[in-house]
Amino acid sequence: MNNIARNFFQFAGVHSLLIGLLPFFIPVLLLQQGASIEGIALFIAVTGIGFIASLKLWEIIYHRANWRLITAASFVVEILLVAALLFSDESLLLLCAALLNGAYNCFYWTTQRVLFSTMTAEPVHHTTNQSFTDQQNPADHQTGRNFGNFQIVVVVLLKLGIIISAFLLEAGYEFQLWFLSTVISVSAMLWFLRADSLSAFSAINPSLAEPAPSETDEQSPTGLKQASHRSIFSFKDEHNSAVVFYLDGVFLFLESYFWVISLYYITQENVKQLGLIVVTLTIFLSVIFYLLKNRIDGMDRNKVYITAVVFYALSWLLRSALDTELPTYWIYPAILVIAFLTTFFRLSFNKRFFDNARQQSPLQYLLAKSYLSQMGIVVFYSLIALLAFYFTDIQSALSSVYLILTPIALIYLVYTSPGEAITTAETGLNGSDSATAPANLQLSKTEH
């Protein structure tokens, strides 16, 4: 394992543990403090604003190659976020917590994705006898395997954090929880500030700033035209990335906030039981990734992706049908099925995302994902906050939202892979002009 890979798994692992210790329970904490759907939606929208503002700062620090500040900021902001969430119940402080949440998401997720892209960015060796599709096979870099390994690390450590936090919160040990989170954050920060870690980070900037090896000044193999003068919000490419990016942030927060709220009500508003239910999914999900991580690269990627998207849409339909009045023998198997369908989709989607990123200048693509996803979050959840006045029951409102978004999830089908985009461009089926993001711009989770 090279230094970049080692840093990636260490960085993602410790932050997964920290997220499990408290940020995972943010929607539950908000509910316990009396927040309504309107308040939670507003919290999410402000989180998106905090992310966008922080990403501007992240870019400045990145272009100065100051990885000491980037890594330290991710842990310092996490400490402040946990303190704000545990020890404040006033509206103004919760607003600050939302901004801190956006800043933390920015400095963790953006850095994590840059590390992953660097780890999987290997040179592509072309020969004159290969077709484009054949050339891309060596360039897949086993993204499915790498992301599968990453998901296993995340699942185990995230669930470990969740179970610890669930017991501490249920027992009323908020200060002990904050102290534990702070000790882990400070220790990890000191670890990553070592000279060895910083030297590994220094290799990131040149590798991601460069375009794909086969790009020319005029047009990339995916049909992307460089237009550095355009706004990031004018980003377009042959993969229909922009529309999917706007959509993905919305669904990620539905998964991590609204669905957690639904599970909280299913467990009769018991934090410990919620934590135990989530943790029991660990074994199930780990088995799935163990089976899929080494096979997804060898499967027909388009069939896998289409199947995953359809299953993902079905998972939202299943969520809309769940009700606390249903028998337990229906509810818990349904939760397991939903976990499988969502996990399968996220593995497939993230593989396609990182494969597409490698065909362009990865940094620009990652940043475009972040800006567009966060803008979608701000707009969508602001609208939910405005419409929440008409919601009388949280559970029925969430079921309605899940049902409405079930067909919308199928929009993910328009997200094409590198081979598809080239084939379309070469046969003249797509004649629309497209432009990439500015050269100096750069992302959210896919994710989380």
Tab-separated table of C-alpha atoms in Angstrom:
chain	number	residue	atom	x	y	z
A	1	MET	CA	0.000	0.000	0.000
A	2	ASN	CA	1.537	3.345	-1.068
A	3	ASN	CA	1.611	6.466	1.095
A	4	ILE	CA	-1.405	8.091	-0.557
A	5	ALA	CA	-3.528	4.953	-0.095
A	6	ARG	CA	-2.406	4.644	3.519
A	7	ASN	CA	-3.258	8.285	4.208
A	8	PHE	CA	-6.622	7.908	2.481
A	9	PHE	CA	-7.753	4.931	4.548
A	10	GLN	CA	-6.457	6.474	7.781
A	11	PHE	CA	-8.105	9.836	7.076
A	12	ALA	CA	-11.426	8.301	5.985
A	13	GLY	CA	-11.364	5.798	8.825
A	14	VAL	CA	-10.866	8.239	11.682
A	15	HIS	CA	-13.446	10.667	10.295
A	16	SER	CA	-15.947	7.831	9.855
A	17	LEU	CA	-15.515	7.045	13.545
A	18	LEU	CA	-15.982	10.721	14.425
A	19	ILE	CA	-19.106	11.013	12.258
A	20	GLY	CA	-20.571	7.998	14.020
A	21	LEU	CA	-19.851	9.531	17.421
A	22	LEU	CA	-22.200	12.455	16.812
A	23	PRO	CA	-22.829	13.999	13.354
A	24	PHE	CA	-24.789	10.856	12.426
A	25	PHE	CA	-27.298	11.722	15.164
A	26	ILE	CA	-27.753	15.377	14.161
A	27	PRO	CA	-31.372	14.927	12.951
A	28	VAL	CA	-32.241	13.059	16.163
A	29	LEU	CA	-30.661	15.769	18.313
A	30	LEU	CA	-32.608	18.422	16.430
A	31	LEU	CA	-35.852	16.520	17.015
A	32	GLN	CA	-35.081	16.155	20.706
A	33	GLN	CA	-34.535	19.900	20.917
A	34	GLY	CA	-38.014	20.481	19.501
A	35	ALA	CA	-37.178	21.114	15.855
A	36	SER	CA	-39.897	20.503	13.264
A	37	ILE	CA	-39.470	19.352	9.657
A	38	GLU	CA	-39.263	23.039	8.792
A	39	GLY	CA	-36.392	23.560	11.230
A	40	ILE	CA	-34.501	20.465	10.101
A	41	ALA	CA	-34.895	21.394	6.426
A	42	LEU	CA	-33.629	24.894	7.190
A	43	PHE	CA	-30.674	23.396	9.087
A	44	ILE	CA	-29.796	21.348	5.986
A	45	ALA	CA	-30.124	24.372	3.677
A	46	VAL	CA	-27.814	26.443	5.892
A	47	THR	CA	-25.409	23.494	5.959
A	48	GLY	CA	-25.258	23.734	2.162
A	49	ILE	CA	-24.484	27.453	2.383
A	50	GLY	CA	-21.738	26.739	4.903
A	51	PHE	CA	-20.288	24.110	2.577
A	52	ILE	CA	-20.173	26.454	-0.421
A	53	ALA	CA	-18.538	29.244	1.584
A	54	SER	CA	-15.990	26.823	3.064
A	55	LEU	CA	-15.212	25.328	-0.337
A	56	LYS	CA	-14.017	28.718	-1.540
A	57	LEU	CA	-11.597	28.743	1.388
A	58	TRP	CA	-10.624	25.100	0.740
A	59	GLU	CA	-9.705	25.998	-2.850
A	60	ILE	CA	-7.444	28.836	-1.750
A	61	ILE	CA	-5.645	26.612	0.741
A	62	TYR	CA	-5.413	23.768	-1.776
A	63	HIS	CA	-3.777	25.914	-4.462
A	64	ARG	CA	-1.224	26.967	-1.870
A	65	ALA	CA	-0.596	23.255	-1.174
A	66	ASN	CA	-1.075	23.861	2.554
A	67	TRP	CA	-2.174	20.352	3.553
A	68	ARG	CA	-1.201	21.006	7.151
A	69	LEU	CA	-3.998	23.584	7.373
A	70	ILE	CA	-6.528	21.499	5.405
A	71	THR	CA	-6.166	18.400	7.595
A	72	ALA	CA	-6.025	20.391	10.829
A	73	ALA	CA	-9.138	22.372	9.865
A	74	SER	CA	-11.161	19.200	9.302
A	75	PHE	CA	-10.542	18.099	12.907
A	76	VAL	CA	-10.830	21.533	14.556
A	77	VAL	CA	-14.176	22.216	12.883
A	78	GLU	CA	-15.422	18.780	13.993
A	79	ILE	CA	-14.600	19.599	17.628
A	80	LEU	CA	-16.478	22.903	17.389
A	81	LEU	CA	-19.436	21.217	15.647
A	82	VAL	CA	-19.844	18.577	18.355
A	83	ALA	CA	-19.667	21.238	21.079
A	84	ALA	CA	-22.260	23.394	19.333
A	85	LEU	CA	-24.638	20.480	18.908
A	86	LEU	CA	-24.335	19.111	22.432
A	87	PHE	CA	-24.244	22.292	24.459
A	88	SER	CA	-26.558	24.699	22.624
A	89	ASP	CA	-30.293	24.828	22.142
A	90	GLU	CA	-30.787	28.425	21.051
A	91	SER	CA	-31.743	29.175	17.464
A	92	LEU	CA	-28.719	31.393	16.809
A	93	LEU	CA	-26.283	28.757	18.073
A	94	LEU	CA	-28.016	26.054	16.039
A	95	LEU	CA	-27.592	28.295	12.997
A	96	CYS	CA	-23.878	28.445	13.768
A	97	ALA	CA	-23.911	24.650	14.173
A	98	ALA	CA	-25.399	24.330	10.671
A	99	LEU	CA	-22.642	26.504	9.206
A	100	LEU	CA	-20.033	24.463	11.090
A	101	ASN	CA	-21.662	21.297	9.768
A	102	GLY	CA	-21.251	22.609	6.224
A	103	ALA	CA	-17.627	23.545	6.886
A	104	TYR	CA	-16.894	20.110	8.347
A	105	ASN	CA	-18.557	18.327	5.415
A	106	CYS	CA	-16.499	20.450	3.045
A	107	PHE	CA	-13.090	19.909	4.617
A	108	TYR	CA	-13.672	16.190	5.183
A	109	TRP	CA	-15.504	15.088	2.037
A	110	THR	CA	-13.564	17.241	-0.425
A	111	THR	CA	-10.226	16.149	0.989
A	112	GLN	CA	-11.323	12.521	1.140
A	113	ARG	CA	-12.406	12.500	-2.510
A	114	VAL	CA	-9.227	14.201	-3.648
A	115	LEU	CA	-7.226	11.530	-1.820
A	116	PHE	CA	-9.293	8.757	-3.401
A	117	SER	CA	-8.906	10.226	-6.898
A	118	THR	CA	-5.159	10.513	-6.413
A	119	MET	CA	-4.956	6.949	-5.099
A	120	THR	CA	-6.737	5.564	-8.177
A	121	ALA	CA	-5.129	7.896	-10.745
A	122	GLU	CA	-2.669	5.728	-12.639
A	123	PRO	CA	-1.356	6.458	-16.115
A	124	VAL	CA	-3.295	5.000	-19.023
A	125	HIS	CA	-1.201	3.188	-21.611
A	126	HIS	CA	-2.691	3.471	-25.079
A	127	THR	CA	-1.816	1.452	-28.161
A	128	THR	CA	-2.713	2.212	-31.737
A	129	ASN	CA	-4.530	-1.113	-32.110
A	130	GLN	CA	-6.952	-0.574	-29.245
A	131	SER	CA	-10.453	0.761	-29.526
A	132	PHE	CA	-11.536	3.420	-27.061
A	133	THR	CA	-13.441	0.860	-24.995
A	134	ASP	CA	-10.432	-1.447	-24.909
A	135	GLN	CA	-8.238	1.433	-23.819
A	136	GLN	CA	-10.527	2.169	-20.940
A	137	ASN	CA	-10.429	-1.310	-19.462
A	138	PRO	CA	-6.855	-0.950	-18.149
A	139	ALA	CA	-7.823	2.496	-16.930
A	140	ASP	CA	-10.599	1.297	-14.690
A	141	HIS	CA	-7.954	0.924	-11.956
A	142	GLN	CA	-10.257	-1.437	-10.086
A	143	THR	CA	-12.334	1.495	-8.833
A	144	GLY	CA	-15.023	-0.867	-7.633
A	145	ARG	CA	-12.519	-2.809	-5.538
A	146	ASN	CA	-10.965	0.348	-4.075
A	147	PHE	CA	-14.313	1.892	-3.275
A	148	GLY	CA	-15.524	-1.420	-1.868
A	149	ASN	CA	-12.519	-1.588	0.453
A	150	PHE	CA	-13.185	1.998	1.460
A	151	GLN	CA	-16.844	1.232	2.205
A	152	ILE	CA	-15.909	-1.694	4.429
A	153	VAL	CA	-13.585	0.555	6.461
A	154	VAL	CA	-16.291	3.224	6.665
A	155	VAL	CA	-19.064	0.794	7.614
A	156	VAL	CA	-17.112	-0.808	10.468
A	157	LEU	CA	-15.767	2.407	12.007
A	158	LEU	CA	-18.940	4.413	11.435
A	159	LYS	CA	-21.034	1.772	13.179
A	160	LEU	CA	-18.529	1.539	16.012
A	161	GLY	CA	-18.909	5.275	16.548
A	162	ILE	CA	-22.696	5.022	16.337
A	163	ILE	CA	-22.983	2.305	18.977
A	164	ILE	CA	-20.667	4.174	21.382
A	165	SER	CA	-22.568	7.419	20.849
A	166	ALA	CA	-25.983	5.751	21.195
A	167	PHE	CA	-25.168	4.401	24.657
A	168	LEU	CA	-23.544	7.650	25.837
A	169	LEU	CA	-26.424	9.828	24.596
A	170	GLU	CA	-29.052	7.515	26.065
A	171	ALA	CA	-27.263	7.653	29.422
A	172	GLY	CA	-26.979	11.440	29.307
A	173	TYR	CA	-23.176	11.520	29.081
A	174	GLU	CA	-22.917	14.431	26.628
A	175	PHE	CA	-19.723	15.846	28.109
A	176	GLN	CA	-18.014	12.444	28.023
A	177	LEU	CA	-19.050	12.077	24.388
A	178	TRP	CA	-17.610	15.484	23.506
A	179	PHE	CA	-14.402	14.692	25.432
A	180	LEU	CA	-13.965	11.354	23.620
A	181	SER	CA	-14.571	12.974	20.245
A	182	THR	CA	-12.114	15.762	21.061
A	183	VAL	CA	-9.371	13.346	22.165
A	184	ILE	CA	-9.735	11.335	18.953
A	185	SER	CA	-9.764	14.498	16.812
A	186	VAL	CA	-6.690	16.027	18.452
A	187	SER	CA	-4.768	12.735	18.320
A	188	ALA	CA	-5.627	12.242	14.647
A	189	MET	CA	-4.708	15.830	13.820
A	190	LEU	CA	-1.270	15.419	15.401
A	191	TRP	CA	-0.833	12.141	13.530
A	192	PHE	CA	-1.540	13.724	10.150
A	193	LEU	CA	0.684	16.712	10.876
A	194	ARG	CA	3.699	14.425	10.917
A	195	ALA	CA	6.296	15.053	8.210
A	196	ASP	CA	5.684	11.649	6.579
A	197	SER	CA	1.970	12.285	6.152
A	198	LEU	CA	2.470	15.803	4.813
A	199	SER	CA	5.014	14.611	2.246
A	200	ALA	CA	2.474	12.098	0.926
A	201	PHE	CA	-0.177	14.825	0.670
A	202	SER	CA	2.205	16.998	-1.335
A	203	ALA	CA	1.972	14.595	-4.290
A	204	ILE	CA	-1.745	15.346	-4.698
A	205	ASN	CA	-1.651	18.777	-6.308
A	206	PRO	CA	0.261	18.032	-9.520
A	207	SER	CA	-1.477	14.699	-10.176
A	208	LEU	CA	-5.039	16.030	-9.991
A	209	ALA	CA	-4.490	19.405	-11.623
A	210	GLU	CA	-3.385	17.751	-14.859
A	211	PRO	CA	-5.992	16.754	-17.464
A	212	ALA	CA	-6.456	13.174	-18.583
A	213	PRO	CA	-3.502	11.927	-20.658
A	214	SER	CA	-5.513	11.795	-23.879
A	215	GLU	CA	-6.961	15.289	-23.648
A	216	THR	CA	-6.039	17.932	-26.178
A	217	ASP	CA	-6.343	21.655	-25.805
A	218	GLU	CA	-9.537	21.665	-27.847
A	219	GLN	CA	-11.508	18.665	-26.682
A	220	SER	CA	-11.231	15.676	-24.386
A	221	PRO	CA	-12.129	12.104	-25.464
A	222	THR	CA	-15.475	12.522	-23.751
A	223	GLY	CA	-16.364	15.481	-25.891
A	224	LEU	CA	-15.687	18.106	-23.237
A	225	LYS	CA	-14.631	21.527	-24.413
A	226	GLN	CA	-12.535	23.564	-22.046
A	227	ALA	CA	-14.062	26.918	-21.159
A	228	SER	CA	-12.155	28.407	-18.284
A	229	HIS	CA	-14.081	31.668	-18.497
A	230	ARG	CA	-17.393	30.064	-17.631
A	231	SER	CA	-18.947	29.945	-14.193
A	232	ILE	CA	-18.833	26.653	-12.332
A	233	PHE	CA	-22.633	26.700	-12.420
A	234	SER	CA	-22.467	26.527	-16.238
A	235	PHE	CA	-20.674	23.185	-15.999
A	236	LYS	CA	-21.756	20.702	-18.688
A	237	ASP	CA	-20.324	17.510	-20.103
A	238	GLU	CA	-21.271	14.525	-22.258
A	239	HIS	CA	-22.129	12.425	-19.181
A	240	ASN	CA	-25.069	14.640	-18.116
A	241	SER	CA	-23.158	15.153	-14.892
A	242	ALA	CA	-24.636	18.541	-13.989
A	243	VAL	CA	-28.258	17.430	-13.624
A	244	VAL	CA	-27.176	14.402	-11.580
A	245	PHE	CA	-24.938	16.531	-9.364
A	246	TYR	CA	-27.814	18.878	-8.522
A	247	LEU	CA	-29.931	15.842	-7.678
A	248	ASP	CA	-27.399	13.810	-5.726
A	249	GLY	CA	-26.968	16.195	-2.817
A	250	VAL	CA	-30.727	16.168	-2.241
A	251	PHE	CA	-30.840	12.373	-2.029
A	252	LEU	CA	-27.749	12.156	0.160
A	253	PHE	CA	-29.390	14.311	2.819
A	254	LEU	CA	-32.634	12.373	2.461
A	255	GLU	CA	-30.641	9.249	3.285
A	256	SER	CA	-28.617	10.720	6.131
A	257	TYR	CA	-31.231	12.982	7.761
A	258	PHE	CA	-34.835	12.232	6.825
A	259	TRP	CA	-34.385	8.465	6.680
A	260	VAL	CA	-32.611	8.504	10.069
A	261	ILE	CA	-35.624	10.400	11.433
A	262	SER	CA	-37.918	7.703	10.033
A	263	LEU	CA	-35.825	5.006	11.706
A	264	TYR	CA	-35.920	6.992	14.942
A	265	TYR	CA	-39.724	6.917	14.935
A	266	ILE	CA	-39.736	3.227	14.006
A	267	THR	CA	-37.644	2.535	17.121
A	268	GLN	CA	-40.180	4.440	19.240
A	269	GLU	CA	-37.787	7.390	19.619
A	270	ASN	CA	-35.161	5.315	21.402
A	271	VAL	CA	-31.608	6.419	20.559
A	272	LYS	CA	-30.002	3.224	21.866
A	273	GLN	CA	-32.353	1.028	19.843
A	274	LEU	CA	-31.738	3.180	16.773
A	275	GLY	CA	-28.005	2.699	17.193
A	276	LEU	CA	-28.387	-1.054	17.626
A	277	ILE	CA	-30.566	-1.342	14.513
A	278	VAL	CA	-28.076	0.588	12.415
A	279	VAL	CA	-25.166	-1.451	13.759
A	280	THR	CA	-26.893	-4.768	12.987
A	281	LEU	CA	-26.745	-3.715	9.344
A	282	THR	CA	-22.937	-3.739	9.526
A	283	ILE	CA	-22.555	-7.488	9.065
A	284	PHE	CA	-25.100	-7.509	6.274
A	285	LEU	CA	-23.501	-4.615	4.402
A	286	SER	CA	-19.978	-5.935	4.950
A	287	VAL	CA	-20.941	-9.236	3.353
A	288	ILE	CA	-22.424	-7.379	0.383
A	289	PHE	CA	-19.281	-5.349	-0.194
A	290	TYR	CA	-17.071	-8.374	0.267
A	291	LEU	CA	-18.997	-10.089	-2.530
A	292	LEU	CA	-19.232	-7.042	-4.793
A	293	LYS	CA	-15.983	-5.155	-4.343
A	294	ASN	CA	-13.862	-7.608	-6.355
A	295	ARG	CA	-16.531	-8.356	-8.970
A	296	ILE	CA	-18.089	-5.062	-9.935
A	297	ASP	CA	-15.151	-4.138	-12.210
A	298	GLY	CA	-15.589	-7.393	-14.108
A	299	MET	CA	-19.327	-6.962	-14.659
A	300	ASP	CA	-21.032	-5.112	-17.498
A	301	ARG	CA	-20.848	-1.673	-15.952
A	302	ASN	CA	-23.897	-0.281	-17.732
A	303	LYS	CA	-26.178	-3.164	-16.765
A	304	VAL	CA	-24.936	-2.982	-13.183
A	305	TYR	CA	-25.571	0.756	-13.031
A	306	ILE	CA	-29.045	0.610	-14.585
A	307	THR	CA	-30.046	-2.192	-12.213
A	308	ALA	CA	-28.684	-0.253	-9.242
A	309	VAL	CA	-30.636	2.895	-10.155
A	310	VAL	CA	-33.917	1.002	-10.572
A	311	PHE	CA	-33.343	-0.736	-7.235
A	312	TYR	CA	-32.553	2.619	-5.649
A	313	ALA	CA	-35.860	4.082	-6.849
A	314	LEU	CA	-37.648	1.029	-5.461
A	315	SER	CA	-35.941	1.620	-2.111
A	316	TRP	CA	-37.672	5.008	-1.843
A	317	LEU	CA	-40.998	3.435	-2.711
A	318	LEU	CA	-40.404	0.903	0.044
A	319	ARG	CA	-39.501	3.689	2.475
A	320	SER	CA	-42.787	5.447	1.709
A	321	ALA	CA	-44.710	2.261	2.581
A	322	LEU	CA	-43.072	1.716	5.970
A	323	ASP	CA	-45.196	2.615	8.955
A	324	THR	CA	-44.782	2.187	12.681
A	325	GLU	CA	-48.129	0.344	12.722
A	326	LEU	CA	-46.759	-2.467	10.558
A	327	PRO	CA	-45.740	-5.735	12.240
A	328	THR	CA	-42.106	-6.026	13.269
A	329	TYR	CA	-41.587	-9.035	11.001
A	330	TRP	CA	-42.307	-6.742	8.032
A	331	ILE	CA	-40.466	-3.624	9.196
A	332	TYR	CA	-37.006	-5.002	9.938
A	333	PRO	CA	-36.615	-7.152	6.806
A	334	ALA	CA	-37.740	-4.102	4.820
A	335	ILE	CA	-35.036	-1.998	6.483
A	336	LEU	CA	-32.438	-4.624	5.517
A	337	VAL	CA	-33.646	-4.624	1.907
A	338	ILE	CA	-33.533	-0.815	1.800
A	339	ALA	CA	-29.980	-0.886	3.165
A	340	PHE	CA	-28.922	-3.372	0.474
A	341	LEU	CA	-30.537	-1.450	-2.392
A	342	THR	CA	-29.074	1.866	-1.249
A	343	THR	CA	-25.623	0.420	-0.655
A	344	PHE	CA	-25.578	-1.313	-4.040
A	345	PHE	CA	-26.547	1.923	-5.766
A	346	ARG	CA	-23.941	3.999	-3.930
A	347	LEU	CA	-21.174	1.555	-4.847
A	348	SER	CA	-22.190	1.593	-8.512
A	349	PHE	CA	-22.746	5.356	-8.662
A	350	ASN	CA	-19.462	6.231	-6.974
A	351	LYS	CA	-17.557	3.890	-9.258
A	352	ARG	CA	-19.050	5.663	-12.282
A	353	PHE	CA	-18.383	9.058	-10.714
A	354	PHE	CA	-14.676	8.419	-10.145
A	355	ASP	CA	-14.287	6.724	-13.543
A	356	ASN	CA	-15.776	9.823	-15.179
A	357	ALA	CA	-13.589	12.117	-13.073
A	358	ARG	CA	-10.451	10.391	-14.376
A	359	GLN	CA	-11.422	11.137	-17.975
A	360	GLN	CA	-11.166	14.860	-17.266
A	361	SER	CA	-9.115	17.021	-14.962
A	362	PRO	CA	-10.221	15.234	-11.752
A	363	LEU	CA	-9.983	18.261	-9.483
A	364	GLN	CA	-12.291	20.350	-11.663
A	365	TYR	CA	-14.813	17.517	-11.830
A	366	LEU	CA	-14.746	16.961	-8.058
A	367	LEU	CA	-15.281	20.638	-7.365
A	368	ALA	CA	-18.090	20.878	-9.886
A	369	LYS	CA	-19.796	17.998	-8.058
A	370	SER	CA	-19.527	19.836	-4.770
A	371	TYR	CA	-20.752	23.232	-5.916
A	372	LEU	CA	-23.709	21.885	-7.890
A	373	SER	CA	-24.740	19.358	-5.235
A	374	GLN	CA	-24.685	21.981	-2.512
A	375	MET	CA	-26.670	24.420	-4.629
A	376	GLY	CA	-29.276	21.714	-5.159
A	377	ILE	CA	-29.355	21.144	-1.396
A	378	VAL	CA	-29.858	24.837	-0.625
A	379	VAL	CA	-32.703	25.236	-3.135
A	380	PHE	CA	-34.551	21.987	-2.401
A	381	TYR	CA	-34.428	22.123	1.389
A	382	SER	CA	-35.284	25.820	1.429
A	383	LEU	CA	-38.445	24.908	-0.486
A	384	ILE	CA	-39.172	22.082	1.969
A	385	ALA	CA	-38.778	24.552	4.844
A	386	LEU	CA	-41.261	26.920	3.185
A	387	LEU	CA	-43.772	24.152	2.480
A	388	ALA	CA	-43.370	22.517	5.889
A	389	PHE	CA	-46.005	24.865	7.274
A	390	TYR	CA	-48.590	22.626	5.632
A	391	PHE	CA	-47.219	19.448	7.226
A	392	THR	CA	-49.164	18.383	10.295
A	393	ASP	CA	-47.545	14.994	10.913
A	394	ILE	CA	-43.802	14.400	10.426
A	395	GLN	CA	-44.042	10.700	9.589
A	396	SER	CA	-46.773	11.091	6.964
A	397	ALA	CA	-44.932	14.089	5.518
A	398	LEU	CA	-41.735	12.050	5.154
A	399	SER	CA	-43.654	9.185	3.520
A	400	SER	CA	-45.116	11.645	1.017
A	401	VAL	CA	-41.671	13.061	0.225
A	402	TYR	CA	-40.271	9.540	-0.317
A	403	LEU	CA	-43.133	8.645	-2.651
A	404	ILE	CA	-42.805	11.819	-4.708
A	405	LEU	CA	-39.060	11.337	-5.101
A	406	THR	CA	-39.337	7.675	-6.149
A	407	PRO	CA	-39.709	8.406	-9.901
A	408	ILE	CA	-37.306	11.350	-9.635
A	409	ALA	CA	-34.556	8.927	-8.543
A	410	LEU	CA	-34.688	7.427	-12.032
A	411	ILE	CA	-33.044	10.614	-13.339
A	412	TYR	CA	-29.773	8.979	-12.278
A	413	LEU	CA	-30.181	6.839	-15.419
A	414	VAL	CA	-29.062	9.766	-17.604
A	415	TYR	CA	-25.591	9.647	-16.007
A	416	THR	CA	-23.453	7.943	-18.644
A	417	SER	CA	-20.068	6.270	-18.396
A	418	PRO	CA	-16.917	7.282	-20.334
A	419	GLY	CA	-17.427	4.630	-23.020
A	420	GLU	CA	-21.048	5.599	-23.572
A	421	ALA	CA	-20.221	9.273	-23.993
A	422	ILE	CA	-17.526	8.593	-26.588
A	423	THR	CA	-19.700	6.207	-28.556
A	424	THR	CA	-22.472	8.781	-28.671
A	425	ALA	CA	-20.135	11.553	-29.735
A	426	GLU	CA	-18.488	9.462	-32.463
A	427	THR	CA	-21.797	8.421	-34.030
A	428	GLY	CA	-23.067	11.991	-34.078
A	429	LEU	CA	-26.004	11.304	-31.766
A	430	ASN	CA	-25.142	14.159	-29.495
A	431	GLY	CA	-24.557	17.468	-31.195
A	432	SER	CA	-24.995	19.778	-28.241
A	433	ASP	CA	-22.210	22.096	-27.156
A	434	SER	CA	-20.770	21.474	-23.731
A	435	ALA	CA	-18.279	23.165	-21.481
A	436	THR	CA	-16.314	22.163	-18.460
A	437	ALA	CA	-15.881	24.027	-15.221
A	438	PRO	CA	-13.262	26.743	-14.903
A	439	ALA	CA	-9.741	25.483	-14.571
A	440	ASN	CA	-9.288	26.965	-11.124
A	441	LEU	CA	-12.475	25.569	-9.614
A	442	GLN	CA	-13.258	22.398	-7.913
A	443	LEU	CA	-16.944	19.133	-4.613
A	444	SER	CA	-19.780	17.236	-1.508
A	445	LYS	CA	-20.531	12.584	-0.968
A	446	THR	CA	-21.287	11.741	-3.286
A	447	GLU	CA	-22.074	10.678	-0.310
A	448	HIS	CA	-22.572	11.682	2.229
